[in-house]
Coordinates of C-alpha atoms in Angstrom, one line a residue:
Chain J
M27 CA 0.4 0.2 0.0
N28 CA 2.8 2.5 0.6
I29 CA 3.4 2.0 -2.8
V30 CA 0.7 2.8 -4.0
I31 CA 0.5 5.7 -2.3
L32 CA 3.9 7.1 -2.6
V33 CA 3.7 6.7 -6.6
I34 CA -1.0 8.4 -6.0
I35 CA 0.7 11.8 -4.7
L36 CA 3.9 11.3 -7.6
Y37 CA 1.1 11.5 -10.2
M38 CA -0.5 14.2 -8.1
L39 CA 1.6 16.2 -8.2
I40 CA 2.9 16.3 -11.8
V41 CA -0.5 16.9 -12.8
L42 CA -0.5 19.4 -10.2
G43 CA 2.9 21.0 -11.8
I44 CA 1.0 20.7 -14.1
G45 CA -2.6 22.5 -14.0
F46 CA 0.0 25.5 -12.6
W47 CA 2.0 26.3 -15.7
A48 CA -1.9 26.4 -16.8
M49 CA -3.3 29.5 -14.8
K50 CA -0.4 30.5 -15.8
K51 CA -1.3 31.2 -19.6
T52 CA -5.1 32.1 -17.5
K53 CA -5.5 35.6 -18.3
S54 CA -8.2 35.3 -20.2
S55 CA -12.1 34.4 -20.3
E56 CA -11.1 33.1 -23.8
D57 CA -8.2 31.4 -22.3
F58 CA -10.9 29.9 -19.7
F59 CA -13.1 29.1 -21.5
V60 CA -11.5 27.2 -23.7
A61 CA -7.5 26.9 -23.9
G62 CA -7.6 29.7 -25.9
K63 CA -8.7 27.8 -29.3
Q64 CA -4.7 27.1 -30.1
L65 CA -5.0 23.6 -29.1
G66 CA -3.0 20.7 -31.4
I67 CA -5.3 17.3 -32.0
M68 CA -3.9 15.6 -29.8
A69 CA -4.6 17.5 -27.1
V70 CA -8.2 17.9 -28.4
A71 CA -8.3 14.6 -28.7
M72 CA -7.9 12.9 -25.7
A73 CA -9.5 15.8 -24.0
A74 CA -12.9 14.2 -26.1
F75 CA -12.1 11.0 -24.4
S76 CA -10.5 11.7 -21.1
A77 CA -13.9 13.9 -21.3
A78 CA -16.5 11.4 -22.7
I79 CA -15.1 8.5 -20.0
S80 CA -13.4 9.1 -17.2
G81 CA -14.6 7.6 -13.8
F82 CA -17.4 6.7 -15.4
V83 CA -15.3 3.9 -18.0
F84 CA -12.6 2.9 -14.5
V85 CA -15.1 2.6 -12.3
G86 CA -18.4 2.3 -12.8
G87 CA -17.7 0.1 -14.9
P88 CA -16.3 -3.4 -13.5
G89 CA -18.6 -2.3 -10.8
L90 CA -22.3 -2.8 -14.1
A91 CA -19.9 -5.6 -15.2
Y92 CA -19.1 -7.5 -11.3
K93 CA -22.9 -6.3 -11.1
L94 CA -25.1 -7.7 -14.6
G95 CA -22.9 -9.1 -16.9
V96 CA -21.5 -8.3 -20.1
G97 CA -24.7 -6.2 -21.5
T98 CA -23.6 -3.5 -19.7
L99 CA -20.5 -2.9 -22.0
W100 CA -22.9 -1.5 -23.8
L101 CA -22.2 1.5 -22.4
T102 CA -19.0 2.0 -23.6
F103 CA -18.7 0.0 -27.3
P104 CA -20.2 2.9 -28.9
T105 CA -16.9 4.4 -28.2
S106 CA -15.3 2.6 -31.6
I107 CA -17.3 4.5 -34.1
S108 CA -18.9 7.3 -31.0
F109 CA -16.5 9.8 -31.9
A110 CA -16.3 9.9 -35.4
M111 CA -20.2 10.1 -35.7
A112 CA -19.4 12.8 -33.4
W113 CA -16.7 14.7 -35.2
I114 CA -18.7 14.5 -39.1
I115 CA -21.9 15.6 -37.3
L116 CA -20.7 18.0 -35.5
G117 CA -17.1 18.8 -35.8
K118 CA -16.3 20.8 -39.0
R119 CA -19.7 23.4 -38.2
M120 CA -18.6 23.6 -35.1
R121 CA -14.9 24.7 -35.3
L122 CA -15.9 27.3 -39.0
L123 CA -17.9 28.6 -36.3
A124 CA -15.7 29.5 -32.7
E125 CA -14.0 30.6 -36.6
T126 CA -16.5 33.4 -37.9
R127 CA -19.3 34.2 -33.5
G128 CA -16.3 33.8 -31.8
C129 CA -18.2 30.7 -29.9
M130 CA -17.7 29.3 -26.9
T131 CA -20.3 27.4 -25.7
V132 CA -23.1 24.7 -26.8
S133 CA -25.7 27.5 -26.5
D134 CA -23.2 30.1 -28.7
A135 CA -23.6 28.1 -31.4
I136 CA -27.6 27.2 -30.6
Y137 CA -28.3 30.4 -30.5
A138 CA -25.6 31.7 -33.6
R139 CA -28.1 29.3 -35.3
F140 CA -31.5 30.0 -34.3
E141 CA -31.0 33.6 -33.1
S142 CA -32.6 32.4 -30.5
K143 CA -32.1 33.5 -27.1
N144 CA -34.9 31.2 -25.7
A145 CA -33.5 28.2 -27.4
S146 CA -30.3 29.5 -25.9
F147 CA -31.1 30.5 -21.9
L148 CA -32.8 27.0 -22.4
A149 CA -29.9 24.9 -23.9
A150 CA -27.7 26.7 -20.7
L151 CA -29.9 25.3 -18.5
A152 CA -30.2 21.8 -19.5
S153 CA -25.9 22.5 -19.7
L154 CA -25.6 23.3 -15.9
V155 CA -28.1 20.7 -15.0
G156 CA -26.8 17.7 -17.0
L157 CA -23.4 19.2 -15.7
V158 CA -24.6 19.8 -12.1
L159 CA -25.2 16.0 -12.3
Y160 CA -21.9 14.3 -14.1
L161 CA -19.7 16.3 -11.5
A162 CA -21.5 14.8 -9.0
T163 CA -20.6 11.2 -10.8
Q164 CA -17.0 11.7 -11.3
I165 CA -16.2 13.4 -7.6
S166 CA -18.2 10.0 -6.5
A167 CA -15.7 7.8 -8.8
F168 CA -12.8 9.9 -6.2
A169 CA -14.4 9.5 -3.0
F170 CA -15.1 5.1 -4.1
I171 CA -11.1 4.5 -5.2
L172 CA -9.4 7.1 -2.7
S173 CA -11.6 6.5 0.6
P174 CA -9.9 3.2 0.9
I175 CA -6.5 4.5 0.1
F176 CA -6.4 6.8 2.3
G177 CA -8.7 5.6 5.0
W178 CA -11.2 8.2 4.1
S179 CA -14.6 8.5 4.9
F180 CA -17.0 8.5 1.3
K181 CA -18.2 11.7 2.8
T182 CA -14.3 12.5 3.6
A183 CA -12.8 11.7 0.3
V184 CA -16.3 14.1 -1.5
I185 CA -14.4 17.0 0.7
V186 CA -10.8 16.5 -0.1
G187 CA -11.8 15.4 -3.9
M188 CA -13.7 18.5 -4.3
G189 CA -11.7 21.0 -3.3
I190 CA -9.2 19.2 -5.4
V191 CA -10.4 19.9 -8.3
L192 CA -11.9 23.6 -7.1
L193 CA -8.0 24.5 -6.6
Y194 CA -7.1 23.4 -10.1
S195 CA -10.4 25.2 -11.6
V196 CA -10.1 28.4 -10.7
A197 CA -6.6 28.5 -10.8
G198 CA -6.2 27.2 -14.6
G199 CA -10.3 27.2 -16.0
M200 CA -9.8 24.9 -19.7
L201 CA -6.3 24.9 -20.8
A202 CA -4.8 23.3 -16.8
G203 CA -7.6 20.0 -17.5
V204 CA -6.7 19.9 -21.4
Y205 CA -3.5 19.2 -21.2
T206 CA -4.0 17.0 -17.2
D207 CA -6.2 15.2 -20.5
V208 CA -2.9 14.8 -22.4
F209 CA -1.1 13.5 -19.5
Q210 CA -3.2 10.9 -17.9
G211 CA -5.5 9.9 -21.3
S212 CA -1.8 8.8 -21.6
V213 CA -1.1 7.0 -19.3
M214 CA -4.3 5.7 -18.9
A215 CA -4.7 4.4 -22.1
V216 CA -2.0 2.1 -21.8
A217 CA -2.7 1.2 -18.0
S218 CA -5.6 0.3 -19.6
L219 CA -4.1 -2.3 -22.3
F220 CA -1.8 -3.9 -18.7
V221 CA -4.8 -4.5 -16.6
F222 CA -6.3 -6.2 -19.3
G223 CA -3.8 -8.6 -19.3
Y224 CA -2.8 -8.9 -15.6
A225 CA -6.9 -9.3 -15.6
L226 CA -7.1 -12.2 -18.6
S227 CA -3.6 -13.9 -17.1
N228 CA -5.7 -14.3 -13.2
G229 CA -8.9 -15.7 -15.3
G230 CA -7.5 -18.4 -16.6
G231 CA -8.6 -16.5 -20.1
M232 CA -11.4 -15.2 -21.9
A233 CA -13.1 -18.1 -22.6
N234 CA -12.2 -19.6 -19.5
M235 CA -13.3 -17.2 -17.1
T236 CA -16.8 -17.8 -20.4
K237 CA -17.4 -21.1 -19.8
V238 CA -17.3 -20.7 -15.3
L239 CA -19.4 -17.5 -15.6
A240 CA -21.3 -19.7 -17.6
Q241 CA -22.1 -22.3 -15.0
Q242 CA -21.8 -20.7 -11.7
V243 CA -24.0 -17.1 -12.7
K244 CA -25.7 -17.9 -15.7
P245 CA -24.9 -17.8 -19.2
E246 CA -26.6 -14.9 -19.6
F247 CA -24.3 -13.2 -18.0
V248 CA -22.1 -13.9 -20.2
G249 CA -24.6 -13.3 -23.1
P250 CA -24.5 -10.2 -25.3
W251 CA -27.2 -8.4 -22.8
G252 CA -25.9 -8.9 -19.6
V253 CA -28.7 -10.1 -16.8
L254 CA -30.5 -7.2 -18.3
P255 CA -33.6 -7.1 -20.8
A256 CA -32.3 -7.0 -24.8
S257 CA -33.4 -3.6 -25.3
L258 CA -32.6 -1.9 -22.0
A259 CA -29.0 -2.7 -23.9
M260 CA -29.7 -1.9 -26.8
G261 CA -30.9 1.9 -25.5
W262 CA -28.0 2.3 -23.2
F263 CA -25.9 1.7 -26.9
F264 CA -28.0 3.3 -29.4
C265 CA -28.3 6.9 -27.0
L266 CA -24.5 6.0 -25.3
A267 CA -23.8 7.1 -29.2
I268 CA -25.5 9.1 -31.2
G269 CA -25.7 11.1 -27.6
I270 CA -22.3 11.7 -28.1
V271 CA -23.3 15.3 -30.2
G272 CA -25.8 16.5 -27.5
Q273 CA -21.9 16.1 -24.4
P274 CA -21.7 19.9 -23.6
H275 CA -18.0 18.9 -22.9
I276 CA -17.2 16.5 -26.1
A277 CA -19.2 20.2 -28.7
H278 CA -16.7 22.4 -27.1
K279 CA -14.1 20.3 -27.3
F280 CA -14.0 21.3 -31.1
Y281 CA -13.9 25.0 -30.8
M282 CA -10.8 24.7 -29.5
I283 CA -8.7 23.5 -32.5
K284 CA -6.0 25.6 -33.3
D285 CA -6.7 24.9 -37.3
I286 CA -9.9 23.4 -38.9
R287 CA -8.1 20.5 -40.9
K288 CA -6.7 18.8 -37.9
L289 CA -10.2 17.3 -37.4
K290 CA -8.9 14.3 -39.7
W291 CA -7.6 12.0 -37.0
G292 CA -9.2 13.2 -33.9
P293 CA -11.6 10.8 -34.1
V294 CA -9.3 7.4 -35.0
I295 CA -7.4 8.8 -31.6
A296 CA -10.4 9.2 -28.9
A297 CA -12.1 5.5 -30.1
V298 CA -8.3 4.2 -30.0
A299 CA -8.6 5.0 -26.4
G300 CA -12.1 5.0 -25.7
M301 CA -11.4 1.1 -26.9
L302 CA -8.2 0.3 -24.6
G303 CA -9.9 1.9 -21.2
G304 CA -13.7 -0.6 -22.7
L305 CA -10.6 -3.4 -22.2
L306 CA -10.8 -2.7 -18.7
W307 CA -14.4 -2.7 -18.0
L308 CA -14.4 -6.0 -19.5
S309 CA -10.8 -7.6 -18.1
V310 CA -11.7 -6.3 -14.3
G311 CA -15.7 -6.7 -14.0
L312 CA -15.9 -10.9 -15.5
V313 CA -12.7 -11.6 -12.8
V314 CA -13.6 -10.3 -10.0
R315 CA -16.7 -12.1 -10.6
Y316 CA -14.6 -15.4 -11.7
K317 CA -12.7 -15.2 -8.9
V318 CA -16.0 -15.0 -6.7
A319 CA -17.4 -18.1 -8.3
I320 CA -14.9 -20.1 -7.9
G321 CA -15.0 -19.2 -4.0
E322 CA -11.6 -17.5 -4.1
I323 CA -12.7 -13.9 -2.4
A324 CA -16.0 -12.9 -0.5
A325 CA -19.5 -11.0 -3.1
L326 CA -19.0 -7.7 -3.1
E327 CA -20.9 -5.7 -0.3
N328 CA -20.4 -3.2 -2.7
S329 CA -19.5 -3.4 -7.0
D330 CA -18.3 -0.3 -7.1
L331 CA -15.4 -1.0 -5.1
A332 CA -14.8 -3.9 -8.5
I333 CA -11.6 -2.2 -9.5
S334 CA -10.5 -1.4 -5.7
V335 CA -10.3 -5.4 -5.1
F336 CA -8.5 -6.1 -8.2
L337 CA -6.0 -3.7 -8.0
D338 CA -5.4 -5.3 -4.2
N339 CA -5.2 -8.5 -4.8
Y340 CA -4.1 -9.0 -8.0
A341 CA -2.1 -6.2 -10.2
P342 CA 1.9 -5.4 -9.1
K343 CA 1.5 -2.5 -6.5
I344 CA 3.3 0.1 -8.9
L345 CA 0.3 -0.7 -11.8
A346 CA -2.3 -0.4 -9.3
G347 CA -1.0 3.4 -7.9
I348 CA -1.0 4.3 -11.7
I349 CA -4.1 3.3 -12.0
Y350 CA -5.2 4.7 -9.2
A351 CA -3.9 7.7 -9.5
G352 CA -5.0 7.6 -13.0
I353 CA -8.0 7.6 -12.2
A354 CA -8.0 10.0 -9.3
S355 CA -6.4 12.4 -11.9
A356 CA -8.8 11.0 -15.1
V357 CA -11.8 12.2 -12.4
M358 CA -10.3 15.1 -11.3
S359 CA -9.4 17.2 -14.9
T360 CA -12.5 16.0 -16.3
A361 CA -14.4 17.3 -13.2
D362 CA -12.2 20.6 -13.9
S363 CA -14.0 20.2 -17.6
F364 CA -17.1 19.8 -16.4
I365 CA -17.6 22.3 -13.9
N366 CA -15.5 25.1 -16.2
L367 CA -18.5 24.8 -19.0
A368 CA -20.9 24.7 -15.6
S369 CA -18.6 28.2 -14.9
A370 CA -20.1 29.3 -18.1
A371 CA -22.8 28.7 -18.5
I372 CA -23.4 30.8 -15.8
V373 CA -21.5 34.0 -16.7
R374 CA -21.6 33.5 -19.4
D375 CA -25.2 32.0 -21.6
I376 CA -27.4 33.0 -18.5
P377 CA -26.2 36.4 -18.7
K378 CA -26.8 35.9 -22.1
A379 CA -30.8 35.5 -22.4
F380 CA -31.1 38.4 -20.1
D381 CA -28.6 40.9 -22.6
K382 CA -26.7 41.0 -20.5
K383 CA -22.6 40.9 -21.4
F384 CA -19.9 41.1 -19.6
T385 CA -16.1 41.9 -20.4
S386 CA -13.3 39.4 -20.5
E387 CA -12.7 40.1 -16.9
Q388 CA -15.8 40.0 -15.9
E389 CA -15.5 36.6 -17.3
L390 CA -12.5 36.0 -15.3
K391 CA -13.9 37.0 -11.9
Y392 CA -17.1 35.4 -12.0
G393 CA -16.2 32.5 -13.4
R394 CA -13.7 32.3 -11.0
L395 CA -16.9 32.8 -8.3
S396 CA -18.5 30.9 -9.7
V397 CA -16.6 27.7 -9.6
V398 CA -16.7 27.9 -5.7
I399 CA -20.5 27.7 -5.6
L400 CA -21.3 24.5 -8.5
S401 CA -18.6 22.9 -6.1
I402 CA -21.1 23.6 -2.9
L403 CA -23.5 22.2 -4.9
T404 CA -21.9 19.2 -6.3
V405 CA -20.9 18.0 -2.1
I406 CA -24.7 18.0 -1.6
I407 CA -25.7 16.4 -4.8
S408 CA -22.2 13.3 -4.5
F409 CA -23.6 12.9 -0.4
V410 CA -28.0 12.4 -1.5
F411 CA -26.3 10.6 -4.3
G412 CA -22.8 9.0 -4.9
K413 CA -24.1 6.2 -2.7
S414 CA -26.3 4.7 -5.8
G415 CA -23.5 4.0 -8.1
V416 CA -20.8 5.7 -10.2
A417 CA -22.4 4.2 -13.9
I418 CA -25.9 4.9 -13.4
L419 CA -25.5 8.2 -12.2
G420 CA -23.2 8.9 -14.6
A421 CA -25.9 7.9 -17.1
F422 CA -28.3 10.1 -15.5
G423 CA -26.0 12.7 -16.4
W424 CA -25.3 11.7 -20.3
G425 CA -28.9 10.6 -20.9
T426 CA -30.0 14.5 -20.1
F427 CA -27.7 15.8 -21.7
A428 CA -28.5 13.5 -25.3
A429 CA -32.4 14.2 -24.8
A430 CA -32.7 18.4 -25.0
L431 CA -28.9 18.6 -27.5
A432 CA -28.1 16.5 -29.5
P433 CA -31.9 16.4 -32.0
T434 CA -30.9 21.0 -32.2
L435 CA -27.2 20.3 -32.2
G436 CA -26.6 17.7 -34.6
I437 CA -29.8 18.1 -36.6
G438 CA -30.2 21.5 -36.7
L439 CA -25.9 22.0 -38.2
N440 CA -26.6 19.7 -40.6
W441 CA -30.8 20.5 -41.7
K442 CA -31.4 24.0 -43.0
R443 CA -35.4 24.2 -43.0
A444 CA -34.5 23.7 -38.5
T445 CA -36.7 26.2 -36.9
K446 CA -36.2 28.2 -33.7
Q447 CA -39.5 26.9 -32.4
A448 CA -38.4 23.3 -32.6
A449 CA -35.2 23.9 -30.4
F450 CA -36.8 25.2 -27.8
W451 CA -39.4 22.5 -28.1
S452 CA -37.1 20.0 -28.2
I453 CA -34.6 21.5 -25.7
F454 CA -38.1 21.9 -23.9
I455 CA -38.6 18.7 -24.1
G456 CA -35.8 16.2 -23.8
L457 CA -34.2 18.3 -20.6
G458 CA -38.0 17.6 -18.7
L459 CA -39.3 13.9 -19.4
N460 CA -35.6 13.0 -19.3
L461 CA -35.4 14.4 -15.6
V462 CA -39.1 12.8 -14.5
L463 CA -38.1 9.8 -15.6
E464 CA -34.8 9.9 -13.7
I465 CA -36.2 11.1 -11.3
G466 CA -39.3 8.5 -11.1
S467 CA -37.0 5.5 -11.6
K468 CA -35.1 6.7 -8.4
M469 CA -37.2 7.0 -6.1
G470 CA -39.6 4.3 -6.6
A471 CA -42.9 6.6 -7.9
N472 CA -46.0 4.4 -7.9
W473 CA -46.0 5.9 -11.7
Y474 CA -42.7 5.0 -13.6
A475 CA -43.6 1.1 -11.3
V476 CA -46.8 1.1 -13.3
I477 CA -46.0 2.7 -17.0
F478 CA -42.3 3.0 -17.4
K479 CA -40.9 0.3 -15.6
P480 CA -42.8 -2.9 -18.1
L481 CA -40.7 -1.2 -19.9
G482 CA -37.7 -2.3 -19.6
I483 CA -36.4 0.9 -21.0
Y484 CA -33.6 3.2 -20.9
N485 CA -34.6 6.5 -20.4
G486 CA -32.1 8.2 -21.5
T487 CA -32.6 6.1 -25.2
F488 CA -37.2 7.4 -25.3
S489 CA -36.5 11.0 -24.3
L490 CA -33.8 12.1 -26.7
V491 CA -36.1 9.6 -29.1
I492 CA -39.0 11.8 -28.2
S493 CA -36.8 15.0 -28.6
I494 CA -35.4 13.4 -32.0
I495 CA -39.5 13.5 -33.4
V496 CA -41.1 17.2 -31.7
F497 CA -37.4 18.3 -33.2
I498 CA -38.4 17.6 -37.1
G499 CA -42.2 18.0 -36.0
V500 CA -42.9 21.5 -34.8
S501 CA -39.7 21.9 -37.2
Y502 CA -42.1 21.8 -40.1
L503 CA -45.1 22.6 -38.3
T504 CA -43.3 26.0 -38.2
P505 CA -42.1 28.5 -40.4
E506 CA -38.9 28.1 -41.8
S507 CA -35.9 31.4 -41.4
K508 CA -33.7 32.9 -43.6
L509 CA -30.4 32.1 -42.5
K510 CA -27.5 34.4 -42.5
E511 CA -25.3 33.9 -45.0
D512 CA -22.3 33.1 -43.0
I513 CA -24.0 30.3 -41.3
E514 CA -25.5 29.3 -45.0
A515 CA -21.7 29.0 -45.9
I516 CA -20.5 27.0 -42.7
M517 CA -24.4 24.6 -43.0
N518 CA -22.8 24.6 -46.9
A519 CA -19.4 23.3 -46.0
Chain R
M26 CA -30.8 12.7 -51.6
K27 CA -31.7 16.6 -50.7
N28 CA -31.0 16.7 -46.9
D29 CA -35.1 17.4 -46.3
N30 CA -35.4 13.6 -47.7
W31 CA -32.9 12.2 -45.1
V32 CA -34.8 13.8 -42.4
K33 CA -37.8 12.5 -43.4
I34 CA -36.6 9.1 -43.1
L35 CA -34.5 9.6 -40.3
F36 CA -37.4 11.5 -38.7
A37 CA -39.6 7.8 -40.0
G38 CA -36.7 5.6 -38.1
A39 CA -38.0 7.7 -34.6
I40 CA -41.7 7.0 -34.4
L41 CA -40.3 3.4 -35.1
M42 CA -37.7 3.6 -32.6
L43 CA -40.7 4.9 -30.1
I44 CA -43.2 2.0 -31.0
S45 CA -41.0 -0.7 -30.1
Q46 CA -40.2 0.8 -27.1
I47 CA -43.9 1.0 -25.8
A48 CA -44.7 -1.2 -27.8
K49 CA -41.4 -3.7 -26.8
I50 CA -40.9 -5.4 -29.7
P51 CA -37.2 -6.1 -29.5
L52 CA -36.4 -6.8 -33.1
L53 CA -38.6 -3.8 -34.6
F54 CA -36.4 -1.5 -31.5
A55 CA -32.6 -3.4 -33.3
V56 CA -33.7 -2.9 -37.1
S57 CA -34.6 0.5 -36.9
F58 CA -32.3 2.6 -34.9
P59 CA -29.5 1.5 -37.3
V60 CA -31.3 3.9 -39.4
V61 CA -32.3 6.7 -37.8
F62 CA -27.8 6.8 -36.8
A63 CA -26.9 6.1 -41.1
T64 CA -29.2 8.9 -41.4
W65 CA -27.9 11.3 -39.2
M66 CA -24.5 11.0 -40.5
I67 CA -25.3 11.6 -43.6
L68 CA -26.4 14.7 -43.0
G69 CA -23.3 15.0 -41.3
A70 CA -21.2 13.8 -44.1
I71 CA -23.0 15.4 -47.0
R72 CA -20.9 18.7 -48.6
K73 CA -22.7 20.1 -51.1
N74 CA -25.6 18.4 -51.9
Q75 CA -23.3 14.8 -52.0
I76 CA -21.3 11.8 -50.3
G77 CA -18.3 11.1 -51.0
Q78 CA -17.9 7.6 -51.7
G79 CA -15.7 6.0 -49.3
L80 CA -18.0 7.9 -46.8
K81 CA -21.7 6.3 -48.2
L82 CA -20.3 2.7 -48.3
S83 CA -18.6 3.4 -44.3
I84 CA -22.2 4.3 -44.0
V85 CA -23.8 2.0 -46.1
S86 CA -21.4 -1.1 -44.2
L87 CA -22.2 0.0 -40.5
F88 CA -26.3 -0.5 -40.9
A89 CA -25.7 -3.4 -43.0
I90 CA -23.2 -4.7 -39.0
W91 CA -25.8 -2.9 -36.8
V92 CA -28.6 -4.5 -38.9
I93 CA -27.7 -8.6 -39.8
G94 CA -25.9 -8.5 -34.8
F95 CA -28.5 -7.2 -33.2
L96 CA -30.9 -8.4 -34.7
A97 CA -28.7 -12.0 -34.8
M98 CA -27.7 -11.2 -31.0
N99 CA -31.7 -10.9 -30.7
L100 CA -32.3 -14.7 -32.7
M101 CA -30.3 -15.8 -30.4
N102 CA -31.0 -17.6 -27.8
H103 CA -28.4 -17.3 -25.0
S104 CA -29.7 -18.7 -21.8
V105 CA -27.6 -21.9 -23.6
F106 CA -24.0 -22.0 -22.4
T107 CA -22.9 -24.7 -25.4
K108 CA -19.8 -23.4 -26.6
T109 CA -17.5 -20.6 -27.5
I110 CA -16.1 -18.3 -30.0
L111 CA -12.9 -16.6 -30.4
A112 CA -13.4 -17.3 -26.6
F113 CA -16.6 -15.9 -26.0
M114 CA -20.0 -17.6 -26.5
P115 CA -21.5 -17.1 -30.0
G116 CA -24.0 -13.7 -29.4
T117 CA -21.3 -12.5 -27.4
S118 CA -18.2 -12.7 -30.7
I119 CA -20.6 -11.5 -32.6
M120 CA -21.4 -8.3 -29.4
I121 CA -17.2 -7.4 -29.4
Y122 CA -15.8 -8.0 -33.7
L123 CA -18.8 -7.6 -34.9
I124 CA -20.7 -4.7 -33.5
W125 CA -17.5 -3.1 -31.5
L126 CA -14.0 -3.9 -33.3
L127 CA -15.7 -4.2 -37.2
P128 CA -17.0 -0.7 -37.0
F129 CA -13.5 0.9 -36.2
F130 CA -12.1 0.1 -39.5
V131 CA -15.2 0.1 -41.0
G132 CA -16.3 4.0 -40.0
T133 CA -13.4 6.3 -37.7
L134 CA -10.5 5.0 -39.6
V135 CA -12.5 5.3 -43.4
Y136 CA -14.0 8.3 -42.5
S137 CA -9.9 9.5 -41.3
L138 CA -8.1 8.9 -44.8
R139 CA -11.4 9.6 -46.9
F140 CA -11.0 13.1 -44.6
D141 CA -8.7 15.3 -47.4
K142 CA -11.2 14.7 -50.4
E143 CA -14.0 14.0 -49.5
Y144 CA -14.8 16.0 -45.6
L145 CA -13.1 19.1 -45.7
A146 CA -11.6 19.7 -49.1
E147 CA -8.1 22.9 -48.9
E148 CA -10.4 24.5 -52.0
D149 CA -13.2 24.4 -49.4
I150 CA -10.8 25.7 -46.2
K151 CA -9.8 28.7 -48.4
A152 CA -13.2 29.3 -49.7
F153 CA -14.6 30.3 -46.6
Q154 CA -10.8 31.8 -45.2
K155 CA -12.2 34.9 -48.2
L156 CA -16.0 34.0 -47.1
H157 CA -14.8 35.5 -43.9
K158 CA -12.7 37.7 -45.2
E159 CA -15.0 40.1 -47.1
A160 CA -18.0 39.7 -44.2
E161 CA -15.4 41.0 -41.5
Q162 CA -14.1 43.9 -44.1
K163 CA -18.2 44.9 -44.7

């Protein structure tokens, strides 16, 4: 355990060092929110991968696989194609918007396209809600990983984790997040490969684990759906694939690219890194369940501890230290992205809807203040919901963004007939419906149990599909607007 | 085909997805969501009302992979363990090798390899920069 703590501290020092270096380069709100629009493709691709994956894959994922089987991988398998989807559907047009309109947020893009304050305000609100939920996921993942290592309670670990992110985010903004993403994303991608190797060797190979788990648990556990209904598993794949188009923490990365030509290799880099994370998810969850099935270890009280159990018992200490530190810093840099985006929603997007605009210096100052307020809110949410499970909380956030924003951004930027009324209603219904369904599900509401639970569907998918239908339907029912010349040029490019 | 027609197909696909979820028909879901995926990608890939041959082939291949793969998994029986194929149960092998691995090569890699010719050519960038300068001068 001493080697583990040593590696964690060393890793953290490197990451914090990068963070403070970034602080010195952060002089304007453009630096704070979009890293000065000066990034190369490796930085953007690794930032996109890290924003998408993070604590969700490395902590929640193995836990879900342990509990529910192979079918949970549908949450991460889209990575082989979803980044390409985002790049194809959004990449070029978002980057051109940054160039022509100075867009820094998703809400800016929606305003530029539709010239609707209502739609952009709702987009900012949707971003804020989803980002805070996602942030709570990251901090909860951090707490799960580090509390047993340092002997802290879950709540103490949440406070420590949020405190480090706060320091980091106030200082360096998006620059800090992105450059640490390159470092820790690269380390985690490679380390995932080693973890996969150790997991396979400890399980006697994948074929052996498959056979034993099929016999000792049940065959469905290692089948493509796991112990889940097929409709839920497919729903996860759908929402986690195309829903990427509505994720502000990914769409926003396109603004940061220095040269639009750099869009070329981005999805390959991000997809490879994501797929390596998927190998970790698959192998760790199964090998820990295998060890329980053959009686070598006791059943886990909390499935999110699967990664800790594996690293503590079956991986070399240095590798365990790297993974723990990597998870912690992945959480921190992803949380930094989220908190800065949420801060941008508060100091730029929402005031803009009321015709209020701050100067760059004011945006920087208020941006840092809102980071503090959001941190406190996140700690509260983590205390209340963190124990529900890291991956489920992450799915809540992803589904909310997908339903609220994917049609408006993904279809709206590629279809001239789309109208501002459609954008407003799609965001409103997507956001509202998903929140109502998720809260109903989590609170065990009777109406949810009677109407939706028997359907065996993923709320995010259901809400996203409704949002798509509303977006296209309302567009056809409302008058088409004339596009500004530069927006038309962007949509023709 | 113009954007409008692809949007109509996407709309139809979404409605079929909604029906499949409410009526609990996984097979219908399995064939309707690839329609939504493919048409959405087509909307993004269209450039000057056309899609390049490479991207077109890529999207058609992805559509076929998803339809065939998900239909097969839905039709198979996963409650009995008989054998492994490439280390997994047969249905899981389809999941891993066909649905997860193959789209990386057929989709993601093809996008990067065809980028300069079919997604964003140098002349487009120059034309756009010229338009941007003219707009700034106004």
